[in-house]
């Protein structure tokens, strides 16, 4: 993986390098040569103009001799590295800076220059190589009597440009080489943590969720490593939870099954005499009831997956549901002389939610309150409204919940040691179901409890806009 990424970045850099070079070789050189041609043409034109206005004009008006002009031209030829001709309007070469070129320019016409003061070529085939030619007219007595022509070979201009471009190429290469240093540092700075992260991910894939990637979260990669560690630790606890869950399920199913098997075997082999059969078959029946309850509870819980259960939402009167649920416990309460106190806000209090599921929540909470209450006590159920929320509280003055158990009572199969003796039929699933239902509604449930004093469970529901 490391090599792959490294090669990709390096390849990208090399492609950038090649494109950069291509741009310098084509675009930049063309621009440089054109610029140099124009500059040289302007310079040479100024020279030609100075000549036509000065020495050549002087010669035409017989102020200096031909040999003087020739000397000046040949000196200028050497200085400019260009040949200079004086021609008349018909194209006859009158004077040339280099002695070899004399004669007539066939088909000479100054109009061939067009609107420009220079042209590039071999000038009517007279020059050996491609040259830049500028002209300046010689005016004497208000009329053009000839032209000063200066030719400079294009190769000498490009040679000058090449010198500049070579410097540009070298600078470019130098910058690129220098750029390799931070690139290498950056790559190393990225590749090393990536290697560490990969090792961590491999460990998590192999189930080692406690592996530490060991990257300080100072940049994006550090944060990524921290997120992965967090994810792994959650996966780890989930795996642990699942193990615990299976252990609890097995335990809770095994104990009733063992007792059922024991009693039936004892009945069959005659250990339990026929007159006691009914008594022990009732115990067996109770145990099968418990198994039934367990299965139902688990089926209910399985509805609440990660996506939550589908709710059949409607607006309903929570006060009405509370009264209805309380009524269904009348028989049990009468036996233990437990009474209910209902402190309900308004006569009707409309909330939004899944009515039958909320009824199940109330049923489980009231069932627990009764189970863990002492005889002759009161259970208080209260509804209050605060900030568009209805708070429903179920409060008892029973055995209470030990502080260390408070966090765990909503876990599946959890029962406090206090309750084990009091409630043999309990599955430890009731509150887990309550919590799932309330969470599926996007609401909260809390518990306040003191051991030996009592417990209060409070959950919220959204108040609807219906008139109170
Ligand atoms: P169970 O079916 O055993 O009642 P729950 O999930 O409803 O299962 O409750 C889990 C445990 O929480 C109970 O076994 C009990 O120890 C404790 N608990 C729940 N409600 C109360 C309460 N009102 N008073 C005291 N303990 C409670």
Short mmCIF file of C-alpha atoms and ligand atoms in Angstrom, two decimals:
data_model
loop_
_atom_site.label_atom_id
_atom_site.label_comp_id
_atom_site.label_asym_id
_atom_site.label_seq_id
_atom_site.Cartn_x
_atom_site.Cartn_y
_atom_site.Cartn_z
CA UNK A 1 0.00 0.00 0.00
CA UNK A 2 2.78 2.36 0.98
CA UNK A 3 4.64 1.88 -2.27
CA UNK A 4 1.48 2.30 -4.25
CA UNK A 5 0.62 5.68 -2.75
CA UNK A 6 4.22 6.81 -2.96
CA UNK A 7 4.41 5.85 -6.65
CA UNK A 8 1.12 7.58 -7.41
CA UNK A 9 2.24 10.86 -5.84
CA UNK A 10 5.64 10.61 -7.51
CA UNK A 11 4.04 9.88 -10.89
CA UNK A 12 1.78 12.91 -10.40
CA UNK A 13 4.80 15.05 -9.62
CA UNK A 14 6.68 13.79 -12.69
CA UNK A 15 3.69 14.48 -14.94
CA UNK A 16 3.51 18.00 -13.50
CA UNK A 17 7.24 18.33 -14.19
CA UNK A 18 6.89 17.16 -17.82
CA UNK A 19 3.93 19.52 -18.45
CA UNK A 20 5.86 22.39 -16.88
CA UNK A 21 8.80 21.72 -19.16
CA UNK A 22 6.59 21.46 -22.23
CA UNK A 23 5.01 24.82 -21.40
CA UNK A 24 8.43 26.44 -20.99
CA UNK A 25 9.70 24.84 -24.20
CA UNK A 26 6.76 25.86 -26.38
CA UNK A 27 4.79 28.76 -24.98
CA UNK A 28 7.57 30.55 -23.09
CA UNK A 29 10.19 30.18 -25.87
CA UNK A 30 7.80 31.34 -28.60
CA UNK A 31 6.87 34.35 -26.49
CA UNK A 32 10.53 35.10 -25.70
CA UNK A 33 11.64 34.87 -29.38
CA UNK A 34 8.77 37.08 -30.58
CA UNK A 35 9.57 39.60 -27.88
CA UNK A 36 13.28 39.61 -28.77
CA UNK A 37 12.52 40.01 -32.51
CA UNK A 38 10.34 43.04 -31.81
CA UNK A 39 12.88 44.56 -29.45
CA UNK A 40 15.76 44.03 -31.91
CA UNK A 41 13.65 45.43 -34.77
CA UNK A 42 12.91 48.57 -32.75
CA UNK A 43 16.57 49.01 -31.80
CA UNK A 44 17.76 48.46 -35.36
CA UNK A 45 15.11 50.81 -36.72
CA UNK A 46 16.36 53.55 -34.39
CA UNK A 47 19.92 52.91 -35.63
CA UNK A 48 18.72 53.06 -39.26
CA UNK A 49 16.82 56.25 -38.57
CA UNK A 50 19.87 57.84 -36.89
CA UNK A 51 21.95 56.91 -39.93
CA UNK A 52 19.42 58.17 -42.49
CA UNK A 53 18.94 61.45 -40.66
CA UNK A 54 22.67 61.88 -39.89
CA UNK A 55 25.68 60.56 -41.77
CA UNK A 56 23.81 59.34 -44.85
CA UNK A 57 21.99 62.63 -45.19
CA UNK A 58 25.32 64.42 -44.78
CA UNK A 59 26.76 62.26 -47.53
CA UNK A 60 23.83 63.06 -49.86
CA UNK A 61 24.36 66.73 -49.29
CA UNK A 62 28.12 66.21 -49.88
CA UNK A 63 29.12 67.20 -46.37
CA UNK A 64 31.11 63.95 -45.80
CA UNK A 65 32.87 61.64 -48.22
CA UNK A 66 31.87 58.13 -49.36
CA UNK A 67 34.83 56.53 -47.61
CA UNK A 68 33.82 58.21 -44.33
CA UNK A 69 30.32 56.79 -44.63
CA UNK A 70 31.77 53.38 -45.46
CA UNK A 71 34.01 53.48 -42.41
CA UNK A 72 31.14 54.45 -40.16
CA UNK A 73 28.94 51.71 -41.60
CA UNK A 74 31.57 49.01 -41.20
CA UNK A 75 32.22 50.13 -37.60
CA UNK A 76 28.48 49.96 -36.93
CA UNK A 77 28.32 46.56 -38.67
CA UNK A 78 30.79 45.14 -36.18
CA UNK A 79 29.11 46.85 -33.25
CA UNK A 80 25.58 45.67 -34.15
CA UNK A 81 26.63 42.35 -35.70
CA UNK A 82 24.43 43.34 -38.66
CA UNK A 83 25.03 44.36 -42.27
CA UNK A 84 23.96 47.81 -43.40
CA UNK A 85 23.04 48.81 -46.92
CA UNK A 86 22.24 52.12 -48.49
CA UNK A 87 19.96 51.62 -51.51
CA UNK A 88 18.30 54.04 -53.88
CA UNK A 89 14.57 53.94 -54.56
CA UNK A 90 15.03 51.53 -57.51
CA UNK A 91 16.90 49.01 -55.41
CA UNK A 92 20.49 49.65 -56.47
CA UNK A 93 22.86 49.05 -53.57
CA UNK A 94 24.93 52.19 -53.29
CA UNK A 95 26.95 51.40 -50.17
CA UNK A 96 27.23 48.26 -48.05
CA UNK A 97 28.96 47.80 -44.72
CA UNK A 98 30.58 44.58 -45.89
CA UNK A 99 32.43 45.07 -49.15
CA UNK A 100 31.16 41.87 -50.79
CA UNK A 101 27.55 42.94 -51.28
CA UNK A 102 27.06 45.25 -54.23
CA UNK A 103 24.69 45.26 -57.10
CA UNK A 104 21.02 45.64 -57.54
CA UNK A 105 18.04 44.22 -55.68
CA UNK A 106 15.82 42.62 -58.27
CA UNK A 107 12.05 43.41 -57.89
CA UNK A 108 12.79 45.76 -54.95
CA UNK A 109 9.76 47.61 -53.76
CA UNK A 110 9.51 49.30 -50.37
CA UNK A 111 5.78 48.40 -50.41
CA UNK A 112 6.81 44.80 -49.73
CA UNK A 113 7.33 45.83 -46.09
CA UNK A 114 3.62 46.63 -45.85
CA UNK A 115 2.74 48.70 -42.83
CA UNK A 116 5.63 47.30 -40.79
CA UNK A 117 9.09 48.79 -40.58
CA UNK A 118 10.69 45.34 -40.59
CA UNK A 119 10.40 41.93 -42.23
CA UNK A 120 11.90 38.49 -41.69
CA UNK A 121 13.32 36.37 -44.51
CA UNK A 122 16.25 36.15 -46.88
CA UNK A 123 15.40 39.57 -48.42
CA UNK A 124 14.70 38.77 -52.08
CA UNK A 125 16.98 35.72 -51.75
CA UNK A 126 20.04 37.92 -51.34
CA UNK A 127 20.92 36.88 -47.79
CA UNK A 128 22.45 33.50 -46.92
CA UNK A 129 20.31 32.96 -43.86
CA UNK A 130 16.98 34.00 -42.45
CA UNK A 131 17.37 37.58 -41.23
CA UNK A 132 15.50 40.46 -39.75
CA UNK A 133 15.57 43.49 -42.05
CA UNK A 134 14.58 47.02 -40.99
CA UNK A 135 14.43 50.08 -43.21
CA UNK A 136 14.47 53.83 -42.73
CA UNK A 137 13.89 56.25 -45.63
CA UNK A 138 16.55 58.84 -46.59
CA UNK A 139 14.86 62.16 -47.19
CA UNK A 140 16.64 64.92 -49.03
CA UNK A 141 14.99 67.97 -50.47
CA UNK A 142 11.52 66.87 -49.31
CA UNK A 143 11.66 63.64 -51.22
CA UNK A 144 12.78 60.08 -50.53
CA UNK A 145 16.04 59.45 -52.31
CA UNK A 146 16.81 56.02 -50.85
CA UNK A 147 16.72 53.76 -47.85
CA UNK A 148 19.00 52.59 -45.06
CA UNK A 149 18.53 48.80 -44.66
CA UNK A 150 19.91 46.88 -41.70
CA UNK A 151 19.93 43.04 -41.76
CA UNK A 152 20.56 40.96 -38.67
CA UNK A 153 20.54 37.17 -38.79
CA UNK A 154 17.64 35.58 -36.88
CA UNK A 155 20.02 32.89 -35.54
CA UNK A 156 22.01 35.54 -33.69
CA UNK A 157 18.79 36.83 -32.10
CA UNK A 158 17.61 33.34 -31.10
CA UNK A 159 21.07 32.51 -29.75
CA UNK A 160 20.67 35.49 -27.45
CA UNK A 161 17.21 34.24 -26.39
CA UNK A 162 18.51 30.70 -25.88
CA UNK A 163 20.90 32.06 -23.28
CA UNK A 164 17.96 33.49 -21.34
CA UNK A 165 15.84 30.38 -21.75
CA UNK A 166 18.66 28.17 -20.52
CA UNK A 167 18.73 30.21 -17.34
CA UNK A 168 14.93 29.81 -17.06
CA UNK A 169 15.20 26.02 -17.62
CA UNK A 170 17.91 25.69 -15.02
CA UNK A 171 15.92 27.75 -12.51
CA UNK A 172 12.86 25.60 -13.17
CA UNK A 173 14.80 22.37 -12.63
CA UNK A 174 16.38 23.80 -9.50
CA UNK A 175 12.97 24.78 -8.06
CA UNK A 176 11.57 21.34 -8.87
CA UNK A 177 14.49 19.59 -7.20
CA UNK A 178 14.07 21.86 -4.22
CA UNK A 179 10.33 21.06 -4.27
CA UNK A 180 11.18 17.36 -3.93
CA UNK A 181 12.42 17.96 -0.38
CA UNK A 182 9.11 19.18 1.13
CA UNK A 183 7.29 16.59 -1.00
CA UNK A 184 9.41 13.80 0.46
CA UNK A 185 8.93 15.21 3.97
CA UNK A 186 5.16 15.44 3.39
CA UNK A 187 5.00 11.89 2.04
CA UNK A 188 6.93 10.52 4.98
CA UNK A 189 4.74 12.55 7.34
CA UNK A 190 1.61 11.01 5.80
CA UNK A 191 2.82 7.51 5.04
CA UNK A 192 4.10 6.75 8.53
CA UNK A 193 0.76 7.45 10.28
CA UNK A 194 -1.12 5.68 7.47
CA UNK A 195 1.04 2.61 8.06
CA UNK A 196 0.19 2.78 11.77
CA UNK A 197 -3.52 3.20 11.04
CA UNK A 198 -3.45 0.23 8.65
CA UNK A 199 -1.84 -1.91 11.33
CA UNK A 200 -4.57 -0.83 13.75
CA UNK A 201 -7.36 -1.60 11.28
CA UNK A 202 -5.84 -5.04 10.61
CA UNK A 203 -5.81 -5.70 14.37
CA UNK A 204 -9.46 -4.64 14.70
CA UNK A 205 -10.37 -6.87 11.76
CA UNK A 206 -8.70 -9.74 13.63
CA UNK A 207 -10.89 -8.96 16.67
CA UNK A 208 -8.23 -7.24 18.79
CA UNK A 209 -10.39 -4.27 19.74
CA UNK A 210 -8.11 -3.06 22.52
CA UNK A 211 -5.24 -2.30 20.09
CA UNK A 212 -3.98 1.31 20.40
CA UNK A 213 -2.91 3.04 17.17
CA UNK A 214 -0.88 5.53 19.21
CA UNK A 215 -1.13 8.71 17.10
CA UNK A 216 -1.60 12.04 18.80
CA UNK A 217 -4.69 13.82 17.44
CA UNK A 218 -2.89 16.89 16.11
CA UNK A 219 -4.06 16.56 12.50
CA UNK A 220 -6.73 14.84 10.37
CA UNK A 221 -4.90 11.49 10.46
CA UNK A 222 -4.57 11.70 14.25
CA UNK A 223 -8.32 12.35 14.51
CA UNK A 224 -9.00 9.47 12.14
CA UNK A 225 -6.90 7.16 14.34
CA UNK A 226 -8.75 8.39 17.46
CA UNK A 227 -12.13 7.78 15.76
CA UNK A 228 -11.05 4.28 14.76
CA UNK A 229 -9.93 3.54 18.32
CA UNK A 230 -13.25 4.81 19.61
CA UNK A 231 -15.16 2.70 17.07
CA UNK A 232 -13.08 -0.38 18.00
CA UNK A 233 -13.68 0.10 21.70
CA UNK A 234 -17.43 0.35 21.06
CA UNK A 235 -17.29 -2.79 18.92
CA UNK A 236 -15.40 -4.44 21.76
CA UNK A 237 -18.05 -3.53 24.35
CA UNK A 238 -20.79 -4.58 21.95
CA UNK A 239 -19.15 -7.96 21.58
CA UNK A 240 -18.83 -8.17 25.36
CA UNK A 241 -22.51 -7.17 25.76
CA UNK A 242 -23.54 -9.83 23.31
CA UNK A 243 -21.58 -12.47 25.21
CA UNK A 244 -23.20 -11.35 28.47
CA UNK A 245 -26.62 -11.34 26.82
CA UNK A 246 -26.24 -14.92 25.59
CA UNK A 247 -24.95 -16.02 29.01
CA UNK A 248 -27.98 -14.38 30.70
CA UNK A 249 -30.46 -15.88 28.24
CA UNK A 250 -28.99 -19.34 28.68
CA UNK A 251 -29.03 -18.99 32.45
CA UNK A 252 -32.59 -17.69 32.60
CA UNK A 253 -33.87 -20.45 30.36
CA UNK A 254 -31.84 -23.19 32.00
CA UNK A 255 -33.05 -22.71 35.57
CA UNK A 256 -36.81 -23.15 34.90
CA UNK A 257 -36.06 -26.02 32.50
CA UNK A 258 -33.90 -27.76 35.15
CA UNK A 259 -36.61 -27.42 37.78
CA UNK A 260 -39.36 -28.61 35.36
CA UNK A 261 -37.23 -31.60 34.43
CA UNK A 262 -36.46 -32.36 38.11
CA UNK A 263 -40.11 -32.28 39.22
CA UNK A 264 -41.38 -34.33 36.28
CA UNK A 265 -38.64 -36.91 36.78
CA UNK A 266 -39.45 -37.05 40.51
CA UNK A 267 -43.15 -37.55 39.73
CA UNK A 268 -42.37 -40.26 37.17
CA UNK A 269 -40.01 -42.27 39.35
CA UNK A 270 -42.31 -41.99 42.34
CA UNK A 271 -40.06 -39.77 44.50
CA UNK A 272 -43.01 -37.39 44.73
CA UNK A 273 -46.06 -39.28 46.01
CA UNK A 274 -49.32 -39.00 43.98
CA UNK A 275 -51.02 -36.84 46.64
CA UNK A 276 -48.36 -34.15 46.12
CA UNK A 277 -48.49 -34.33 42.31
CA UNK A 278 -50.90 -31.43 42.00
CA UNK A 279 -48.76 -29.19 44.18
CA UNK A 280 -45.61 -29.85 42.13
CA UNK A 281 -47.39 -29.76 38.79
CA UNK A 282 -48.52 -26.24 39.76
CA UNK A 283 -44.87 -25.36 40.30
CA UNK A 284 -44.09 -26.81 36.86
CA UNK A 285 -46.95 -24.77 35.38
CA UNK A 286 -45.59 -21.61 37.01
CA UNK A 287 -42.16 -22.34 35.59
CA UNK A 288 -43.59 -22.79 32.08
CA UNK A 289 -45.39 -19.46 32.61
CA UNK A 290 -42.02 -17.91 33.36
CA UNK A 291 -40.52 -19.44 30.23
CA UNK A 292 -43.44 -18.03 28.28
CA UNK A 293 -42.90 -14.58 29.76
CA UNK A 294 -39.21 -14.76 28.94
CA UNK A 295 -39.91 -15.72 25.33
CA UNK A 296 -42.49 -12.95 24.97
CA UNK A 297 -40.12 -10.40 26.47
CA UNK A 298 -37.34 -11.39 24.14
CA UNK A 299 -39.67 -11.32 21.15
CA UNK A 300 -40.77 -7.82 22.17
CA UNK A 301 -37.18 -6.65 22.57
CA UNK A 302 -36.16 -8.12 19.22
CA UNK A 303 -38.59 -5.65 17.59
CA UNK A 304 -36.31 -2.82 18.69
CA UNK A 305 -33.29 -3.24 16.49
CA UNK A 306 -30.80 -0.53 15.68
CA UNK A 307 -33.44 1.25 13.60
CA UNK A 308 -36.01 1.17 16.42
CA UNK A 309 -39.50 -0.28 16.19
CA UNK A 310 -42.17 1.05 13.87
CA UNK A 311 -44.52 3.16 15.95
CA UNK A 312 -48.22 3.58 15.35
CA UNK A 313 -48.29 7.24 16.34
CA UNK A 314 -51.47 9.08 17.27
CA UNK A 315 -52.67 11.78 19.69
CA UNK A 316 -54.19 10.34 22.83
CA UNK A 317 -55.16 11.34 26.37
CA UNK A 318 -52.40 10.06 28.67
CA UNK A 319 -54.56 10.67 31.79
CA UNK A 320 -57.15 8.29 30.39
CA UNK A 321 -54.52 5.59 29.67
CA UNK A 322 -53.07 5.92 33.19
CA UNK A 323 -56.56 5.45 34.75
CA UNK A 324 -57.24 2.46 32.49
CA UNK A 325 -53.92 0.75 33.33
CA UNK A 326 -54.30 1.34 37.06
CA UNK A 327 -57.74 -0.33 36.91
CA UNK A 328 -56.23 -3.55 35.52
CA UNK A 329 -54.13 -3.91 38.72
CA UNK A 330 -57.07 -3.50 41.09
CA UNK A 331 -57.29 -7.19 42.02
CA UNK A 332 -53.59 -7.53 42.96
CA UNK A 333 -53.63 -4.28 44.89
CA UNK A 334 -56.70 -5.16 46.89
CA UNK A 335 -55.01 -8.33 48.11
CA UNK A 336 -51.98 -6.39 49.38
CA UNK A 337 -53.91 -3.30 50.37
CA UNK A 338 -51.90 -1.09 48.06
CA UNK A 339 -53.67 2.07 46.93
CA UNK A 340 -53.09 4.51 44.09
CA UNK A 341 -52.90 8.28 44.22
CA UNK A 342 -53.33 9.96 40.83
CA UNK A 343 -52.21 13.60 40.54
CA UNK A 344 -53.10 14.37 36.94
CA UNK A 345 -52.76 17.74 35.22
CA UNK A 346 -56.13 18.76 33.72
CA UNK A 347 -58.90 16.32 32.96
CA UNK A 348 -57.51 15.51 29.54
CA UNK A 349 -53.85 15.68 28.58
CA UNK A 350 -53.06 14.89 24.96
CA UNK A 351 -49.69 13.51 23.97
CA UNK A 352 -48.29 12.13 20.73
CA UNK A 353 -47.04 8.55 20.62
CA UNK A 354 -47.85 4.89 20.12
CA UNK A 355 -50.73 4.44 22.56
CA UNK A 356 -50.50 0.67 23.07
CA UNK A 357 -46.70 0.84 23.56
CA UNK A 358 -47.01 3.67 26.11
CA UNK A 359 -49.65 1.60 27.88
CA UNK A 360 -47.11 -1.23 28.04
CA UNK A 361 -44.56 1.19 29.57
CA UNK A 362 -47.08 2.19 32.25
CA UNK A 363 -48.02 -1.44 32.81
CA UNK A 364 -44.37 -2.52 33.36
CA UNK A 365 -43.62 0.46 35.66
CA UNK A 366 -46.78 0.00 37.76
CA UNK A 367 -46.22 -3.78 37.86
CA UNK A 368 -42.70 -3.19 39.27
CA UNK A 369 -43.97 -0.54 41.71
CA UNK A 370 -46.53 -3.01 43.07
CA UNK A 371 -44.05 -5.93 43.12
CA UNK A 372 -41.47 -4.00 45.11
CA UNK A 373 -43.89 -2.12 47.39
CA UNK A 374 -44.75 -3.11 50.92
CA UNK A 375 -48.33 -3.98 51.85
CA UNK A 376 -50.50 -1.03 52.97
CA UNK A 377 -48.55 1.48 50.91
CA UNK A 378 -49.48 4.02 48.24
CA UNK A 379 -48.24 4.33 44.67
CA UNK A 380 -48.39 7.84 43.26
CA UNK A 381 -48.78 8.51 39.54
CA UNK A 382 -48.43 12.09 38.44
CA UNK A 383 -48.53 14.02 35.15
CA UNK A 384 -46.98 17.48 34.83
CA UNK A 385 -46.42 19.78 31.86
CA UNK A 386 -43.17 21.64 31.26
CA UNK A 387 -41.90 23.18 27.98
CA UNK A 388 -44.16 21.28 25.60
CA UNK A 389 -43.40 18.01 27.37
CA UNK A 390 -45.55 15.87 29.58
CA UNK A 391 -43.65 14.26 32.48
CA UNK A 392 -45.21 11.03 33.73
CA UNK A 393 -44.00 9.80 37.12
CA UNK A 394 -44.64 6.44 38.80
CA UNK A 395 -43.53 6.57 42.44
CA UNK A 396 -43.54 3.91 45.13
CA UNK A 397 -42.38 3.70 48.74
CA UNK A 398 -41.01 0.18 48.36
CA UNK A 399 -37.64 -1.52 48.78
CA UNK A 400 -35.79 0.96 46.53
CA UNK A 401 -32.80 0.25 44.30
CA UNK A 402 -29.21 0.13 45.57
CA UNK A 403 -27.08 2.99 44.20
CA UNK A 404 -24.68 0.65 42.36
CA UNK A 405 -27.61 -1.01 40.53
CA UNK A 406 -29.27 2.20 39.34
CA UNK A 407 -27.27 2.32 36.10
CA UNK A 408 -27.90 -1.32 35.30
CA UNK A 409 -31.62 -1.79 35.89
CA UNK A 410 -32.44 -0.90 32.25
CA UNK A 411 -30.09 -3.61 30.99
CA UNK A 412 -31.59 -6.83 29.70
CA UNK A 413 -31.93 -9.57 32.36
CA UNK A 414 -30.67 -7.35 35.14
CA UNK A 415 -32.28 -7.85 38.57
CA UNK A 416 -31.04 -6.36 41.81
CA UNK A 417 -30.07 -8.71 44.60
CA UNK A 418 -32.79 -7.08 46.74
CA UNK A 419 -35.51 -8.09 44.30
CA UNK A 420 -34.44 -11.68 43.68
CA UNK A 421 -36.11 -12.97 46.83
CA UNK A 422 -39.24 -10.85 46.41
CA UNK A 423 -39.90 -11.51 42.75
CA UNK A 424 -39.01 -14.99 41.58
CA UNK A 425 -41.03 -14.65 38.40
CA UNK A 426 -39.28 -11.49 37.17
CA UNK A 427 -37.39 -11.79 33.90
CA UNK A 428 -35.32 -8.64 34.12
CA UNK A 429 -36.63 -7.64 30.68
CA UNK A 430 -39.45 -5.29 31.70
CA UNK A 431 -37.37 -2.10 32.10
CA UNK A 432 -35.27 -2.92 29.02
CA UNK A 433 -38.49 -2.97 27.00
CA UNK A 434 -39.64 0.29 28.68
CA UNK A 435 -36.39 2.00 27.74
CA UNK A 436 -36.51 0.79 24.12
CA UNK A 437 -40.09 2.07 23.73
CA UNK A 438 -39.31 5.49 25.21
CA UNK A 439 -36.14 5.78 23.09
CA UNK A 440 -38.08 4.80 19.95
CA UNK A 441 -40.28 7.84 20.70
CA UNK A 442 -37.15 10.00 20.93
CA UNK A 443 -37.94 10.66 24.60
CA UNK A 444 -36.21 10.01 27.94
CA UNK A 445 -36.71 7.95 31.06
CA UNK A 446 -35.01 8.51 34.42
CA UNK A 447 -35.05 6.88 37.80
CA UNK A 448 -34.62 8.34 41.27
CA UNK A 449 -34.38 5.78 44.03
CA UNK A 450 -33.11 5.31 47.56
CA UNK A 451 -32.64 1.87 49.01
CA UNK A 452 -35.27 1.18 51.68
CA UNK A 453 -37.19 4.40 50.86
CA UNK A 454 -38.70 3.94 47.43
CA UNK A 455 -38.29 4.57 43.69
CA UNK A 456 -39.62 7.04 41.16
CA UNK A 457 -39.56 6.45 37.40
CA UNK A 458 -40.16 9.56 35.25
CA UNK A 459 -40.54 9.51 31.47
CA UNK A 460 -41.42 12.25 28.97
CA UNK A 461 -43.81 12.45 26.04
CA UNK A 462 -44.45 15.28 23.58
CA UNK A 463 -47.46 17.42 24.39
CA UNK A 464 -49.73 17.94 21.37
CA UNK A 465 -51.37 21.17 20.37
CA UNK A 466 -54.85 19.94 21.16
CA UNK A 467 -56.70 22.14 23.67
CA UNK A 468 -56.04 21.24 27.26
P1 LIG B 1 -38.32 -7.66 36.31
O1 LIG B 1 -39.16 -8.41 35.34
O2 LIG B 1 -37.35 -8.52 37.02
O3 LIG B 1 -39.09 -6.75 37.20
P2 LIG B 1 -37.38 -5.21 35.20
O4 LIG B 1 -36.50 -4.99 34.04
O5 LIG B 1 -38.73 -4.64 35.16
O6 LIG B 1 -37.41 -6.78 35.42
O7 LIG B 1 -36.64 -4.67 36.45
C1 LIG B 1 -35.29 -4.97 36.65
C2 LIG B 1 -34.92 -4.88 38.08
O8 LIG B 1 -34.95 -3.55 38.55
C3 LIG B 1 -35.86 -5.59 39.00
O9 LIG B 1 -35.56 -6.95 39.07
C4 LIG B 1 -35.62 -4.87 40.30
O10 LIG B 1 -34.47 -5.38 40.91
C5 LIG B 1 -35.35 -3.46 39.88
N1 LIG B 1 -36.58 -2.62 39.96
C6 LIG B 1 -37.37 -2.24 38.96
N2 LIG B 1 -38.36 -1.45 39.39
C7 LIG B 1 -38.20 -1.33 40.72
C8 LIG B 1 -38.92 -0.65 41.78
N3 LIG B 1 -40.01 0.07 41.53
N4 LIG B 1 -38.45 -0.76 43.04
C9 LIG B 1 -37.34 -1.47 43.29
N5 LIG B 1 -36.62 -2.14 42.36
C10 LIG B 1 -37.04 -2.07 41.09
#
